[in-house]
Coordinates of C-alpha atoms in Angstrom, one line a residue:
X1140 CA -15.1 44.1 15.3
X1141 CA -13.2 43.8 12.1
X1142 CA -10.9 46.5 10.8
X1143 CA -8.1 46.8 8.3
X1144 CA -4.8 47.0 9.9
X1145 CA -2.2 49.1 7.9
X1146 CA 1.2 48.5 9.5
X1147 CA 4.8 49.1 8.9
X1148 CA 7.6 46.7 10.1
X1149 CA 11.1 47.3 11.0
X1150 CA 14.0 45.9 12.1
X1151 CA 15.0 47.2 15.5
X1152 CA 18.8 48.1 16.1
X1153 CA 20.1 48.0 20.3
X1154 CA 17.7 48.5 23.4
X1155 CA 17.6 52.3 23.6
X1156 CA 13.6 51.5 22.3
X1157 CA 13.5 50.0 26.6
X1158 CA 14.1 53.2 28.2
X1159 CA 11.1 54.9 26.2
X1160 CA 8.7 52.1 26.9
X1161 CA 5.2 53.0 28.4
X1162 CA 4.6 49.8 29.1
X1163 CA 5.4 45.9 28.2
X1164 CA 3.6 43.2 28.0
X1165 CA 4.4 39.1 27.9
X1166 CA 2.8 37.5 24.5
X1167 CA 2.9 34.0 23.5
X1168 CA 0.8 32.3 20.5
X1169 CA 0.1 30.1 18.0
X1170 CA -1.4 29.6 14.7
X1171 CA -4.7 27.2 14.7
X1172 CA -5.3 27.3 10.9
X1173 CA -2.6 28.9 7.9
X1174 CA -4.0 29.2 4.2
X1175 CA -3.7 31.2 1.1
X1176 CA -2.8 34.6 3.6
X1177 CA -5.7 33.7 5.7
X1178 CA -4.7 32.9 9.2
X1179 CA -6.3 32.1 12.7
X1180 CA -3.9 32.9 16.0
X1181 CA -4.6 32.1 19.8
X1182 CA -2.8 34.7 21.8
X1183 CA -1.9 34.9 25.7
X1184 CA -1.2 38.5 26.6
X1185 CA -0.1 38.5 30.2
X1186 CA -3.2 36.8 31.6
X1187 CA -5.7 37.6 28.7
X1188 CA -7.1 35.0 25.8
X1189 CA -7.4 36.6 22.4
X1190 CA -8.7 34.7 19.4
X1191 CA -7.5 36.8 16.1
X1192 CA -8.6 36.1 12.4
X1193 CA -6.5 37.6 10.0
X1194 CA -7.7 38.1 6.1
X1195 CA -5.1 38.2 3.1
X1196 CA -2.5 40.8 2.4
X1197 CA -3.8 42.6 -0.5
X1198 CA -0.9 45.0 -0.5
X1199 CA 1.9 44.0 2.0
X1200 CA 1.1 46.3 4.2
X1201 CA -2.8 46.4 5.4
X1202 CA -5.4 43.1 5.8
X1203 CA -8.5 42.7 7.0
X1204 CA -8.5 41.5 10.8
X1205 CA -10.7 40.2 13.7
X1206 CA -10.5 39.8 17.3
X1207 CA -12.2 38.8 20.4
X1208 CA -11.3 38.1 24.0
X1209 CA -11.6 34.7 25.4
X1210 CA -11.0 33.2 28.6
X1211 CA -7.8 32.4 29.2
X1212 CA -7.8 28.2 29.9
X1213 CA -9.6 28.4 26.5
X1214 CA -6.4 30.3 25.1
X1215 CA -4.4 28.0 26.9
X1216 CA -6.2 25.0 25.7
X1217 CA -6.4 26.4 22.1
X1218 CA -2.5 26.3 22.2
X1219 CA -2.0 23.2 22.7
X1220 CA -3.8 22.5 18.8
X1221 CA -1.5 25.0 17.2
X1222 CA 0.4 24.0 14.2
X1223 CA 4.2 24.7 14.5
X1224 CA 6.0 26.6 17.3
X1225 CA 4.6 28.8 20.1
X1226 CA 6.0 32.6 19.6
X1227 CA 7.5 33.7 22.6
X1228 CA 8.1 37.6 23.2
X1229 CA 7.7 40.4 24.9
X1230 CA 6.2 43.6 23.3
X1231 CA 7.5 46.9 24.5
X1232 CA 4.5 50.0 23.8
X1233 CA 6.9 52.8 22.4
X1234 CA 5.1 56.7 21.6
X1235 CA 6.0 57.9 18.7
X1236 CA 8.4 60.4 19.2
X1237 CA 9.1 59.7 22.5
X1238 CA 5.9 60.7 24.4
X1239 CA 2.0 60.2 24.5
X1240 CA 0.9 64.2 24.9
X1241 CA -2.2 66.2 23.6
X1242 CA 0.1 67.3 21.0
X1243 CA 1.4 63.9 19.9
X1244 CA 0.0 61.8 17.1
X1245 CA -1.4 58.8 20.0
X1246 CA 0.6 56.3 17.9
X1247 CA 2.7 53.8 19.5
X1248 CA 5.5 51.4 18.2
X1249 CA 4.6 47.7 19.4
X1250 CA 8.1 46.6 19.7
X1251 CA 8.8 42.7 20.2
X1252 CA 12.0 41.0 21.7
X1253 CA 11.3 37.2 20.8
X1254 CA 13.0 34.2 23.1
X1255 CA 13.1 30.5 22.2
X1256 CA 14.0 29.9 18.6
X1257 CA 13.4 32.9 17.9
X1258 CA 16.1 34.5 20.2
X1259 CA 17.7 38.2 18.7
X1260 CA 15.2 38.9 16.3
X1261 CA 13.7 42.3 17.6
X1262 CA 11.2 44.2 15.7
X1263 CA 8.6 47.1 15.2
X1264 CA 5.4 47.9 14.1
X1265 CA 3.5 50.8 13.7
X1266 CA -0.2 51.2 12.6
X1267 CA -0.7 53.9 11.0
X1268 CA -4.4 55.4 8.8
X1269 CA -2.9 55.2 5.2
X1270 CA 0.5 53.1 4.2
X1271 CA 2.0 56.5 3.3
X1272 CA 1.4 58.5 6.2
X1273 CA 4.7 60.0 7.3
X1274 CA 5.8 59.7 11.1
X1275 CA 8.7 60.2 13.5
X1276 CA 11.7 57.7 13.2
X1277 CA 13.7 57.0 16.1
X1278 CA 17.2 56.3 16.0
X1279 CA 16.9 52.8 17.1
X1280 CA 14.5 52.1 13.8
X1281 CA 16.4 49.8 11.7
X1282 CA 15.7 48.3 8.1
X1283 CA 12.1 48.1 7.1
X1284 CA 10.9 44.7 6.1
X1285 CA 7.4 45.4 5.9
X1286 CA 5.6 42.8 3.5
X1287 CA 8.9 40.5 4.0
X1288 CA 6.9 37.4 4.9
X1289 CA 10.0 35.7 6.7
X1290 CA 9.2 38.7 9.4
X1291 CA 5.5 37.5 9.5
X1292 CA 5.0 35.7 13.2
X1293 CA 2.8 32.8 11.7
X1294 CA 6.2 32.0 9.3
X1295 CA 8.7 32.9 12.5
X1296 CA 6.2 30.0 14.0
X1297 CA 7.1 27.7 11.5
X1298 CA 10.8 28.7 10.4
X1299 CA 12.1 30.5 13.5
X1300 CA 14.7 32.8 13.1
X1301 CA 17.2 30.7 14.1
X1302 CA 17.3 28.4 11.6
X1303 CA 18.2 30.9 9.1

């Protein structure tokens, strides 16, 4: 199905984000194909394939995107073709404001501690209906860097935090 995601990025300060985790989940991927904003990404998510396609930024903020599962020695075979480094990370499924309740928005942060050459970047998402919509900030929230491209996981593939 495609859809627009509309997404905020932030830098995440300390691990106080772990303790209100629902859940967490291993990722690792790759980028197949990179051109003019256009993308195509194999993902592993714990033991699930997912083949994503990923439109142009018209904004910084939202971009047309597509996904499907696929079995996962396909995933594991389509990593092997990916141009530049494998992201490694987990992402930790935050509510926002704490909780998931009938009375809560249903949002989450996806927050992602990334390993390898990526080691000590940490950082946020959240999707959210319109790039103005206001929501709750937690303390651990740090700058924003949404439409910063260096925070982009197809550009961490290729110039990994480390190197900076």
């Amino acid at each position: 199905m495609i859809h627009t995601e509309t997404e905020r990025k932030f830098l995440v300060k300390g691990t106080a984000f772990k303790d209100e985790a629902v859940a967490a989940h291993r990722i690792k991927q790759g980028y197949i194909a990179r051109d003019n904003g256009n993308s195509v990404r194999v993902r592993i998510k714990d033991t699930t394939g997912i083949l994503t396609i990923k439109g142009p930024s018209a904004d910084e903020i939202s971009r047309t995107e597509w996904e499907i599962e696929i079995p996962l020695p396909d995933a594991e075979a389509l990593l092997k073709l990916c141009h530049g480094g494998i992201i490694d990370k987990t992402r930790y499924i935050v509510p926002e404001g704490g909780t998931l309740s009938e009375t809560s928005s249903g949002r989450v942060f996806e927050v992602d501690e990334f390993y390898g050459n990526n080691e000590g970047l940490v950082m946020a998402e959240i999707e959210l209906e319109k790039a103005d919509d206001p929501f709750v900030k937690p303390e651990w929230l740090g700058e924003e860097v949404t439409g910063n491209r260096r925070y982009y996981n197809s550009y961490l593939s290729l110039h990994p935090f480390k190197t900076w």
